[in-house]
Coordinates of C-alpha atoms in Angstrom, one line a residue:
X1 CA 17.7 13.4 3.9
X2 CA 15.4 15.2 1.2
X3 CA 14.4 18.5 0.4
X4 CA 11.9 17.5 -2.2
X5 CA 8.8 20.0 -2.4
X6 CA 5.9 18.8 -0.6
X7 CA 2.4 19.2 0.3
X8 CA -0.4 17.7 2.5
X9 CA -3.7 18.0 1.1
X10 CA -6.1 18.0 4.1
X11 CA -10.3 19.3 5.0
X12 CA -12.1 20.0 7.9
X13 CA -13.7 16.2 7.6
X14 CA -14.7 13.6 4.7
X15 CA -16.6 14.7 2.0
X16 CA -14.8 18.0 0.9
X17 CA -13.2 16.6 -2.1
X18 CA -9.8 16.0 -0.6
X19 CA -9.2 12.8 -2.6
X20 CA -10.5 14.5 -5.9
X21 CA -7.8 17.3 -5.2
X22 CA -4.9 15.3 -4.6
X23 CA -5.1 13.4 -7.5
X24 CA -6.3 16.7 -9.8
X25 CA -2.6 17.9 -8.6
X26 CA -0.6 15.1 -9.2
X27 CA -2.4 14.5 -12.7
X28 CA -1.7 18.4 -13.6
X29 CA 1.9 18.4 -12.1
X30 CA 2.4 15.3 -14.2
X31 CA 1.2 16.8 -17.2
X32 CA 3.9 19.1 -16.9
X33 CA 6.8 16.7 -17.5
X34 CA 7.5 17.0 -13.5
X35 CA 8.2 13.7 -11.8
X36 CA 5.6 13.0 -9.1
X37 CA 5.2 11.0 -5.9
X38 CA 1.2 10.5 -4.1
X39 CA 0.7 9.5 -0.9
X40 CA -2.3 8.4 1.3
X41 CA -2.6 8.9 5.4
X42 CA -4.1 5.9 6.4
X43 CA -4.5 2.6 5.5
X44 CA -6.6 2.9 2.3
X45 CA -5.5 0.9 -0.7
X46 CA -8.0 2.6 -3.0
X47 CA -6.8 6.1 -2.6
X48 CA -3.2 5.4 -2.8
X49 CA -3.6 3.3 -6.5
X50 CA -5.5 6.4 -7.6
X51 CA -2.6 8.7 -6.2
X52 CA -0.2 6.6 -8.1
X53 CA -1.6 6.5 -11.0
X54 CA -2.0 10.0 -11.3
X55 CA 1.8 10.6 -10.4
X56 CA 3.0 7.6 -12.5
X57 CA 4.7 5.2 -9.7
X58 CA 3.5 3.4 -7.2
X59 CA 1.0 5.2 -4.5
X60 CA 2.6 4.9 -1.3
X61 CA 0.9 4.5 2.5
X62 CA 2.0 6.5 5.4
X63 CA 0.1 5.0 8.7
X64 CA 1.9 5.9 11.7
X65 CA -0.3 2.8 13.4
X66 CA 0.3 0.3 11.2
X67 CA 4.2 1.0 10.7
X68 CA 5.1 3.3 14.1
X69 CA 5.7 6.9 13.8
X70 CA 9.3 6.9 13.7
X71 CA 9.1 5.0 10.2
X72 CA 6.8 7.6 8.6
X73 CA 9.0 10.2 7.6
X74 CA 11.7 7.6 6.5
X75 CA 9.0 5.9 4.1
X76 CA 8.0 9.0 2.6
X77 CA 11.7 9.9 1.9
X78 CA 12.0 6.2 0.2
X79 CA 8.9 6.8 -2.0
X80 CA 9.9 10.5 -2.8
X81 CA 13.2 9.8 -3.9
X82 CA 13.9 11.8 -7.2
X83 CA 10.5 13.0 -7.1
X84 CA 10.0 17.1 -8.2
X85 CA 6.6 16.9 -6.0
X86 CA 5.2 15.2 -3.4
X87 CA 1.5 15.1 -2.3
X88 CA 0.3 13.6 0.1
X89 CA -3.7 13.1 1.1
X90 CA -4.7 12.8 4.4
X91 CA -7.5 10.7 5.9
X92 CA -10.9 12.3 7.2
X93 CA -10.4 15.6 9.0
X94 CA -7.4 16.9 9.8
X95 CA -6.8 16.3 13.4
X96 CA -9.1 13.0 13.5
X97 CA -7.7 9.9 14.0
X98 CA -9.0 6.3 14.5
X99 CA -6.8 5.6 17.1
X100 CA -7.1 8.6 19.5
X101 CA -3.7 9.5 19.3
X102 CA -4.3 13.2 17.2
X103 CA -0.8 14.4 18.2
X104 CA 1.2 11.4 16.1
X105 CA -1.3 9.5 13.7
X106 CA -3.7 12.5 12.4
X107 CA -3.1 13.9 9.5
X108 CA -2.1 17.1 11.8
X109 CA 0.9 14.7 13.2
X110 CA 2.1 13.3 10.2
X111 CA 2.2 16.4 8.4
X112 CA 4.2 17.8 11.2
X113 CA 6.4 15.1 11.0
X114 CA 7.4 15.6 7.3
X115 CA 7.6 19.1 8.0
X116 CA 5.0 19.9 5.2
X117 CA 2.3 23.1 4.5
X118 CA -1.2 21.8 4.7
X119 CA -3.5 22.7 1.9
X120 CA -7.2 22.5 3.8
X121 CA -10.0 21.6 0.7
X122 CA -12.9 23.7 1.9
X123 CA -16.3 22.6 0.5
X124 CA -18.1 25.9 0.6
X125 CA -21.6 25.0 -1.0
X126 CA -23.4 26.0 1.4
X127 CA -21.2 28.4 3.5
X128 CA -20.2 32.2 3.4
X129 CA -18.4 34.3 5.1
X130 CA -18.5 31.8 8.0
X131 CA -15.4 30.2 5.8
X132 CA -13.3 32.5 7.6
X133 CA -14.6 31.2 10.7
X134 CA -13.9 27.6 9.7
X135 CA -10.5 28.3 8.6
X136 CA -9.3 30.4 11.5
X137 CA -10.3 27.3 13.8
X138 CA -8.5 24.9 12.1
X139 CA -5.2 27.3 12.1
X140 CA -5.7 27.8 15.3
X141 CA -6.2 24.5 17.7
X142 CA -3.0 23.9 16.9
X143 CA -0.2 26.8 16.2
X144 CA 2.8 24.8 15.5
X145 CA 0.7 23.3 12.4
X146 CA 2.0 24.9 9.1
X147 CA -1.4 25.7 7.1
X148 CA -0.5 26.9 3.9
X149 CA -3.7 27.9 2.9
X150 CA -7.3 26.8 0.9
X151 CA -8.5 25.7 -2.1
X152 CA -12.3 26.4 -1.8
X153 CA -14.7 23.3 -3.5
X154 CA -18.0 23.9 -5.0
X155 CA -18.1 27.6 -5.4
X156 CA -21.5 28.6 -7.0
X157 CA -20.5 31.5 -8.7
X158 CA -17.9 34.7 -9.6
X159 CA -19.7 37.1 -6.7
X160 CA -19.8 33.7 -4.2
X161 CA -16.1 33.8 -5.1
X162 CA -15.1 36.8 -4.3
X163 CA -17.3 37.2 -1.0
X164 CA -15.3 33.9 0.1
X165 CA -11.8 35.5 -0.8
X166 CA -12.8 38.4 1.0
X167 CA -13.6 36.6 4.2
X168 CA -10.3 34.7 4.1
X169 CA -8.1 37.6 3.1
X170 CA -9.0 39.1 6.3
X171 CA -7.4 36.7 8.5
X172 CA -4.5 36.3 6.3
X173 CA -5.3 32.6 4.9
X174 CA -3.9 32.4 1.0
X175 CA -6.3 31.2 -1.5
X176 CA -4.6 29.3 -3.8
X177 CA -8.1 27.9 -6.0
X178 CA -11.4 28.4 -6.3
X179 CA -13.4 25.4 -7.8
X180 CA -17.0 25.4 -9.4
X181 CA -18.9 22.3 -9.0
X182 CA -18.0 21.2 -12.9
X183 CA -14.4 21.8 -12.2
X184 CA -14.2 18.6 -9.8
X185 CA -16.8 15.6 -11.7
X186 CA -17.2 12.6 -9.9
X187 CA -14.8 10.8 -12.6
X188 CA -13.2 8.0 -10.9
X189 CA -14.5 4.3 -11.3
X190 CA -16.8 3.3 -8.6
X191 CA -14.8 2.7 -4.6
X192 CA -17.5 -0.4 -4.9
X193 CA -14.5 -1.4 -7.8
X194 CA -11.3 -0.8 -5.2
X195 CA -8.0 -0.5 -6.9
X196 CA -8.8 -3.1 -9.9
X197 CA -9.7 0.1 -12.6
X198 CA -5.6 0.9 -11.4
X199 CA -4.3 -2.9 -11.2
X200 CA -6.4 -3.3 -15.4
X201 CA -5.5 0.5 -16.3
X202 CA -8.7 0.9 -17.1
X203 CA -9.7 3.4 -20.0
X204 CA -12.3 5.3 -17.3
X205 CA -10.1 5.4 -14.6
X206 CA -7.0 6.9 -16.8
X207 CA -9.7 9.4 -18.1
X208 CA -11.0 9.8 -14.5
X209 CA -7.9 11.3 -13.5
X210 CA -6.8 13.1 -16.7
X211 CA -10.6 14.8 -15.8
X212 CA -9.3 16.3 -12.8
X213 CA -5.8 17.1 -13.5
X214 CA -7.6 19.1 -16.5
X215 CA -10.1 20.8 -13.4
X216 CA -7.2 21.9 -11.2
X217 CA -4.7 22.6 -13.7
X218 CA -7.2 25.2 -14.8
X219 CA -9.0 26.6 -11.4
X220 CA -5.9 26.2 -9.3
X221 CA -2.7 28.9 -9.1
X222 CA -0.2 25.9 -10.1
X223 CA 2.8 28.5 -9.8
X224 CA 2.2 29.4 -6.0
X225 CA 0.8 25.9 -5.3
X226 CA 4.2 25.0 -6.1
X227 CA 6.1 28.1 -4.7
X228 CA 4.7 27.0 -1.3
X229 CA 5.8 23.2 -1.4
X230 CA 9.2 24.2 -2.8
X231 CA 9.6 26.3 0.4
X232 CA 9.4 23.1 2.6
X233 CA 12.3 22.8 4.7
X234 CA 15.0 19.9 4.3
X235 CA 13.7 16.7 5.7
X236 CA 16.7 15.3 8.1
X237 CA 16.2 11.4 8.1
X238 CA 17.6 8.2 6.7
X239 CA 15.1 6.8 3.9
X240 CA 13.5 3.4 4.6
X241 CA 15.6 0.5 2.9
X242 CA 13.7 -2.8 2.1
X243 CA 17.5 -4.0 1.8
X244 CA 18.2 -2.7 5.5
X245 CA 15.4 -4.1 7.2
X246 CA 15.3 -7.4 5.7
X247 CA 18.2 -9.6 5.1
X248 CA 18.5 -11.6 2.6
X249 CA 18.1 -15.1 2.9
X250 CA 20.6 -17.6 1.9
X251 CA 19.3 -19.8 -1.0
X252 CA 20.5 -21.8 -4.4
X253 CA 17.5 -20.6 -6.6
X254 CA 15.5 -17.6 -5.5
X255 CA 12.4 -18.6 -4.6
X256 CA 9.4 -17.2 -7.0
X257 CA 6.5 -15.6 -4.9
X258 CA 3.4 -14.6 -6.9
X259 CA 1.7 -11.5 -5.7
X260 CA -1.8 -10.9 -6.5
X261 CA -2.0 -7.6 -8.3
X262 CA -0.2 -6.5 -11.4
X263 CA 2.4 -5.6 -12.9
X264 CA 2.7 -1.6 -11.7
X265 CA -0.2 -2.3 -8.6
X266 CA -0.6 -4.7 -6.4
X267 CA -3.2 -5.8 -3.5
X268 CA -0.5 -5.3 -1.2
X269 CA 1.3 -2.6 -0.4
X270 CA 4.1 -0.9 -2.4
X271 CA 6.8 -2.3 0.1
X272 CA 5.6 -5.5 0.2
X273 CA 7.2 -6.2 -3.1
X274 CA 10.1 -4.4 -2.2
X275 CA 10.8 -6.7 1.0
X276 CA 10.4 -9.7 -0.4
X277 CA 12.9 -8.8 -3.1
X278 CA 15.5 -7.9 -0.6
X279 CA 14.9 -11.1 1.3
X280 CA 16.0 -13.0 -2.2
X281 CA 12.5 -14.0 -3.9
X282 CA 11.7 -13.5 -7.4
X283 CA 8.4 -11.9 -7.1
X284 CA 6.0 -12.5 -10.1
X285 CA 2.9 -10.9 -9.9
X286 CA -0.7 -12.8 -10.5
X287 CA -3.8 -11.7 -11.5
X288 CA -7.0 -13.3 -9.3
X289 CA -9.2 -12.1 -11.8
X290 CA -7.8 -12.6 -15.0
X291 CA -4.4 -15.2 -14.8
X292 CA -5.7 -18.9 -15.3
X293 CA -2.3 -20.0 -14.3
X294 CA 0.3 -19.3 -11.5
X295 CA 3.3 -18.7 -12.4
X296 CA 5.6 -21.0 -13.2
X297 CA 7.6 -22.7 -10.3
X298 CA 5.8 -20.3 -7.9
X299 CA 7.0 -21.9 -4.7
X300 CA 4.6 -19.2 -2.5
X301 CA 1.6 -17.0 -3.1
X302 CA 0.6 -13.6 -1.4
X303 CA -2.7 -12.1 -1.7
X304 CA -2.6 -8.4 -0.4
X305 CA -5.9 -6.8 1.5
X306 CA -6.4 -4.4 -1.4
X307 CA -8.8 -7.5 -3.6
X308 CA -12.0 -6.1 -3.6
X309 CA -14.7 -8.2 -2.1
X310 CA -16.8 -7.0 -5.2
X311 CA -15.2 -9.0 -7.2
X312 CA -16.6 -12.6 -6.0
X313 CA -18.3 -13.7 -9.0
X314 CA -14.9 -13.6 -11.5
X315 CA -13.1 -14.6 -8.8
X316 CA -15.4 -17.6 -8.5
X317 CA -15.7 -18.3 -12.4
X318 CA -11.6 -18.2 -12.9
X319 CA -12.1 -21.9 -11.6
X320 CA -8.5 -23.2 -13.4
X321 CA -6.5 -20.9 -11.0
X322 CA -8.5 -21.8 -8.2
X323 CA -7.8 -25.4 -8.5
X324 CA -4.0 -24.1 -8.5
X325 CA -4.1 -22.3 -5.9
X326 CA -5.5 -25.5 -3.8
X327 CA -2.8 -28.1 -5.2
X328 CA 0.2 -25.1 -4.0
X329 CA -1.8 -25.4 -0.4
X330 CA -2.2 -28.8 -0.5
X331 CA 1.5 -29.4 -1.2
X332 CA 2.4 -27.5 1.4
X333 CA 3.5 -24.3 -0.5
X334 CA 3.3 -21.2 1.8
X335 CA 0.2 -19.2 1.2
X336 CA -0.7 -15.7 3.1
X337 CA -3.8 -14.5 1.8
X338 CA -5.6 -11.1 3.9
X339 CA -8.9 -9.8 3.6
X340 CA -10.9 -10.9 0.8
X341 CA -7.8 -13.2 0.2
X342 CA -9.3 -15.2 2.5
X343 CA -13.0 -15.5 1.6
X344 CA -11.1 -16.1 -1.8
X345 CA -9.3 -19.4 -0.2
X346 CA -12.7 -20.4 1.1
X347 CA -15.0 -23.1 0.3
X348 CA -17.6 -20.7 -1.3
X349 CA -18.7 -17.3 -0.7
X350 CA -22.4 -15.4 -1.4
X351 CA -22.9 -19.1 -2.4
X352 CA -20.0 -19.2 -5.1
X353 CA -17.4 -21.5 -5.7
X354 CA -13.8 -20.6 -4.1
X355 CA -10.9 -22.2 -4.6
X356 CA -11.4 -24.9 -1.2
X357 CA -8.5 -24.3 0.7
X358 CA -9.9 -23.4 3.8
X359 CA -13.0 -25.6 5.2
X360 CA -15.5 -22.1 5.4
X361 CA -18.0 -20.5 3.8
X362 CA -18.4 -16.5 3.6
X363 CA -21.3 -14.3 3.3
X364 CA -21.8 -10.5 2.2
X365 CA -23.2 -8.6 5.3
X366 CA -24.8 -4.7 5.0
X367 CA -22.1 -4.0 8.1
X368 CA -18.7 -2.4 7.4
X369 CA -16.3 -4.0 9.8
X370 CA -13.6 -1.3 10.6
X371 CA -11.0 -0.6 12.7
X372 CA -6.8 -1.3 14.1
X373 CA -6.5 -4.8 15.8
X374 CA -3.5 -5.2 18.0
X375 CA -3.5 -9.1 17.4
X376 CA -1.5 -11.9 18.8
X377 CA -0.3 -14.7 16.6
X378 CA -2.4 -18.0 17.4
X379 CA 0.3 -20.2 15.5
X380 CA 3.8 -20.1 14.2
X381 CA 3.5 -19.4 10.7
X382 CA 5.7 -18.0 7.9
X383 CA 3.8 -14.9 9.2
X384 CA 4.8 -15.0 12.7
X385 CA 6.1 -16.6 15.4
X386 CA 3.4 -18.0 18.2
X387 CA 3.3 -14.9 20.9
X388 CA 4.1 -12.4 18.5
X389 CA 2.2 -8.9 18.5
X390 CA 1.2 -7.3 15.4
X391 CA -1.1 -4.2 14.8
X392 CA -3.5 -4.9 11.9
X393 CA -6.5 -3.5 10.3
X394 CA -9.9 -4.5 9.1
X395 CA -12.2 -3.0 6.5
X396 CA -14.8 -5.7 5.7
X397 CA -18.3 -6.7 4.9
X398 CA -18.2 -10.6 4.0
X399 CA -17.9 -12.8 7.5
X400 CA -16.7 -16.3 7.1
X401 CA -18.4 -19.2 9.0
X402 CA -16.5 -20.5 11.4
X403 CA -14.5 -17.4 12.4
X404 CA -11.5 -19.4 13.1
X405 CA -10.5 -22.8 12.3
X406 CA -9.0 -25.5 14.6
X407 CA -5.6 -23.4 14.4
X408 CA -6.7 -19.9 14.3
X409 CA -4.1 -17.1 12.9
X410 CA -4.8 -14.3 15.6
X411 CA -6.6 -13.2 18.3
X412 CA -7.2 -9.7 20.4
X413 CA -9.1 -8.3 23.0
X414 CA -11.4 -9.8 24.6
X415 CA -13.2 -11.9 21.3
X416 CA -12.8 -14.8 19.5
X417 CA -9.3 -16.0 17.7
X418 CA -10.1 -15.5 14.0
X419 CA -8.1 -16.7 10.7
X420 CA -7.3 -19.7 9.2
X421 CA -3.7 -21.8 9.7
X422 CA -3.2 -24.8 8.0
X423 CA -0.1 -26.5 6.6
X424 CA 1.4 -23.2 5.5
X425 CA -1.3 -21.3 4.5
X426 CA -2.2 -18.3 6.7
X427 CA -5.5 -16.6 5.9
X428 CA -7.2 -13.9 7.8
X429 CA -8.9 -10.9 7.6
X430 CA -6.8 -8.9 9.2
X431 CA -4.5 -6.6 7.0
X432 CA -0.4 -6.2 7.7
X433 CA 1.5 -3.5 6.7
X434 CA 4.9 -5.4 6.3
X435 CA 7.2 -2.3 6.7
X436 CA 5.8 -2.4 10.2
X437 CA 6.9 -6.1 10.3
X438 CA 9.6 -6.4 8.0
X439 CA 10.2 -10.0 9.3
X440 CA 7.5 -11.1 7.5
X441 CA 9.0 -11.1 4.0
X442 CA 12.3 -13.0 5.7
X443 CA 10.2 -15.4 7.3
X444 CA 8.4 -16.2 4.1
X445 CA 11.3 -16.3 1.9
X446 CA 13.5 -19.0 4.2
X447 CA 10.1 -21.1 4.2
X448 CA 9.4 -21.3 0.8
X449 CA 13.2 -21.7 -0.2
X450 CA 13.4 -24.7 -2.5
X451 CA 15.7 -27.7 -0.8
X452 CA 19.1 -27.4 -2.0
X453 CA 20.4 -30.0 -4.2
X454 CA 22.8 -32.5 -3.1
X455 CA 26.0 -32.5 -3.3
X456 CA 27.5 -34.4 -6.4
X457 CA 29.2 -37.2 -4.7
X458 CA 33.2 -36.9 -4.9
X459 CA 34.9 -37.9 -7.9
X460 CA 37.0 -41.5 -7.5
X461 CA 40.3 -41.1 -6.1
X462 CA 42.9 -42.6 -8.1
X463 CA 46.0 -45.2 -6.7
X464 CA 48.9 -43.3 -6.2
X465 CA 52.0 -44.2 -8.4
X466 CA 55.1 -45.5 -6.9
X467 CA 57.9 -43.0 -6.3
X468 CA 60.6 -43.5 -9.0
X469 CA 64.2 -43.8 -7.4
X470 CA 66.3 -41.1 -7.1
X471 CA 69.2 -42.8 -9.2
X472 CA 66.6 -43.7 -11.9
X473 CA 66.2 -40.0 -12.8
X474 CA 68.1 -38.9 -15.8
X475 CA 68.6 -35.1 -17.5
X476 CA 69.6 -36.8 -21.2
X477 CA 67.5 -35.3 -23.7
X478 CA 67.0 -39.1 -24.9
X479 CA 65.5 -39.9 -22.0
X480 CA 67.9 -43.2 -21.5
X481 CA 68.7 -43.8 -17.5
X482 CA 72.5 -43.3 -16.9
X483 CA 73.9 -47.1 -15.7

């Protein structure tokens, strides 16, 4: 259970500056000493490292499709625990969702399910009173949704301002900012860059986000911002426990499983880690683009869909860990590599060097692949067992040639099966969200378990000395036998 003060920043669709917002809060509640949590609707990786490293801890996703509705609040109580404020960014419009399913996996749903106001970001550039309008709308397709109120983007001027506070006071909608189109800069490192500025704390993407705490702190009313979140009712649910749903597995020395990331972000997500731990592993994390070595001992390796495809060419030119990561395949060392992880394994990609695990080659297309997969496993793997059901998702535009090799990883609907399985190494592009499949981290664990050492062979058992008679026993201090 938690009564932590929360909000869910929202907008009528992309483009409003929703993501620019969120993070502006958590960077100015941050800069006020109060301990932050940032979420992210969806399966994004991008957003949620921004999130986190606005609030200072891991960025956190909440996708009711990936994981299953009941988990949602549960993982947002984990990641909010002894937090002072909680935001959390939804993902396009408010009541859009990818799957079709509004009610449970909008933004609409899931801030209904934490029982949180919605802030709705408003960009109002080219709009007047017809905000009003907008706003009423929203508030009213759905009446059990708690909107909070507005914080109008891209106001041109004082008079604009006021004309748009106007229009909203007479419906009753609180205005808790009005930004000008300086107070929000496009600061943040390229999306082309993914989560690596977070994963390197780049100096840009730490002054990115100091940028637009600095913007909201100072267009924003902070004090009923936070007024409204504190008045968030209690939240009556277990949190999510990687030590609950996992258990641990029985070893003699943990297993060491590198990550791909670093050490505060990885390409995975946040419970990934987590998992992985409770199952018994030591996890060490790895960096693709800068490590020349895995870690020592590392006995697994997991490489998260958050790796930017971008990236090819340093992933390419760090040839010493590629050859590393082929001798842990090759010696049958468990390796689960998703999205770009797996043009990564490849044989060569946009005609680079990869590390040759996998015999395919990939190639940079100009179409985004999108979209949930409700996949079946192809094989059984440390992944999963053959049979098994799994929802996924897929943001990509390098293909690999073949799709699938001679033991693919998955398949669904009616096309091709697609991945990579081979000795132990699972590649695919498909993208798990392991609290959804917690077994995962078990699974991976017990395979990559060193063998236990053998038993030191008993010690030699001495003869046995012959019983002395009764009558020879004496009690004299001299020890002499009585005759």
């Amino acid at each position: 259970m938690t009564a932590v003060p929360r909000l869910v920043v929202s907008a009528p669709s992309s483009g409003h500056g929703k993501t620019a917002v969120a993070v502006g809060l958590l960077s100015a509640f941050a800069a006020r000493n109060m301990r932050a949590a940032g979420f992210k609707i969806g399966p994004d990786h991008t957003d949620a490292a921004y999130l986190g490293l606005a609030a200072g801890r891991p960025g956190r996703n909440l996708d009711p499709r990936l994981v299953g509705a009941p988990r949602v609040a549960p993982l947002f109580v984990h990641g909010a625990n002894g937090a002072d404020i909680a935001v959390v960014e939804g993902t396009m419009g408010l009541f859009d969702s990818l799957t079709g399913r509004a009610d449970t996996h909008s933004t609409a749903g899931v801030a209904s399910a934490l029982r949180a106001p919605v802030i709705l970001v408003v960009d109002v550039g080219a709009m007047g009173q017809s905000v009003a309008a907008v706003v009423h709308g929203f508030r009213a397709y759905d009446e059990m949704l708690w909107l909070g109120g507005v914080i109008l983007n891209r106001v041109a001027s004082e008079r604009h301002e006021q004309l748009l506070r106007e229009a909203l006071d007479d419906i009753g909608v609180p205005v808790f900012g009005a930004l000008r189109r300086r107070d929000l800069p496009a600061a943040l490192p390229s999306r082309h860059d993914g989560v690596v500025p977070v994963v390197h704390r780049s100096v840009e993407a730490a002054r990115g986000v100091r940028r637009l705490g600095e913007g909201i702190a100072g267009a924003v009313d902070m004090e009923r911002l936070l007024a409204l979140a504190r008045s968030a009712p209690q939240l009556a649910v277990e949190p999510w426990s990687a030590r609950g749903e996992t258990p641990a597995v029985a070893v003699g020395r943990r297993p060491v499983v590198a990550l791909a990331g670093g050490p505060t972000t990885s390409y995975s997500y946040a419970e990934t880690a987590e998992l992985l731990t409770a199952a018994r592993a030591l996890v060490v994390p790895i960096d693709p683009l800068r490590d020349e070595q895995l870690p020592e001992n590392t006995d697994a390796l997991v490489v998260g869909g958050g790796l930017p495809e971008s990236f090819a060419e340093e992933l390419s030119a760090n040839r010493r860990l590629c050859t590393e990561v082929a001798a842990l395949a090759l010696a049958g060392k468990p390796v689960i590599a998703e999205g770009a992880g797996l043009l990564w394994l490849a044989r060569e990609y946009d005609g680079r060097p990869m590390c040759g695990v996998i015999d395919a080659t990939g190639m940079t297309t100009d179409q985004m692949i999108v979209g949930y997969r409700e996949a079946t496993a192809r094989a059984s793997t440390p992944v999963a067992q053959l049979g098994t059901r799994m929802v996924g998702y897929k943001q990509h535009r390098g293909v690999v040639n073949p799709r699938a090799g001679q033991s693919p990883a998955w398949t669904w609907g009616g096309s091709s099966p697609e991945g990579f399985v081979s000795r132990r190494v699972h590649a695919s592009q498909l993208m798990l969200h392991w609290a959804g499949a917690p077994e995962i981290a078990h699974r991976l664990v017990a395979a990559a378990a060193p063998p236990a050492a053998p038993a030191p062979p008993p010690a030699p058992v001495s003869p046995a000395a012959p019983p002395v008679p009764a009558d020879a026993t004496s009690n004299s201090p001299t020890g002499e036998v009585n005759a």
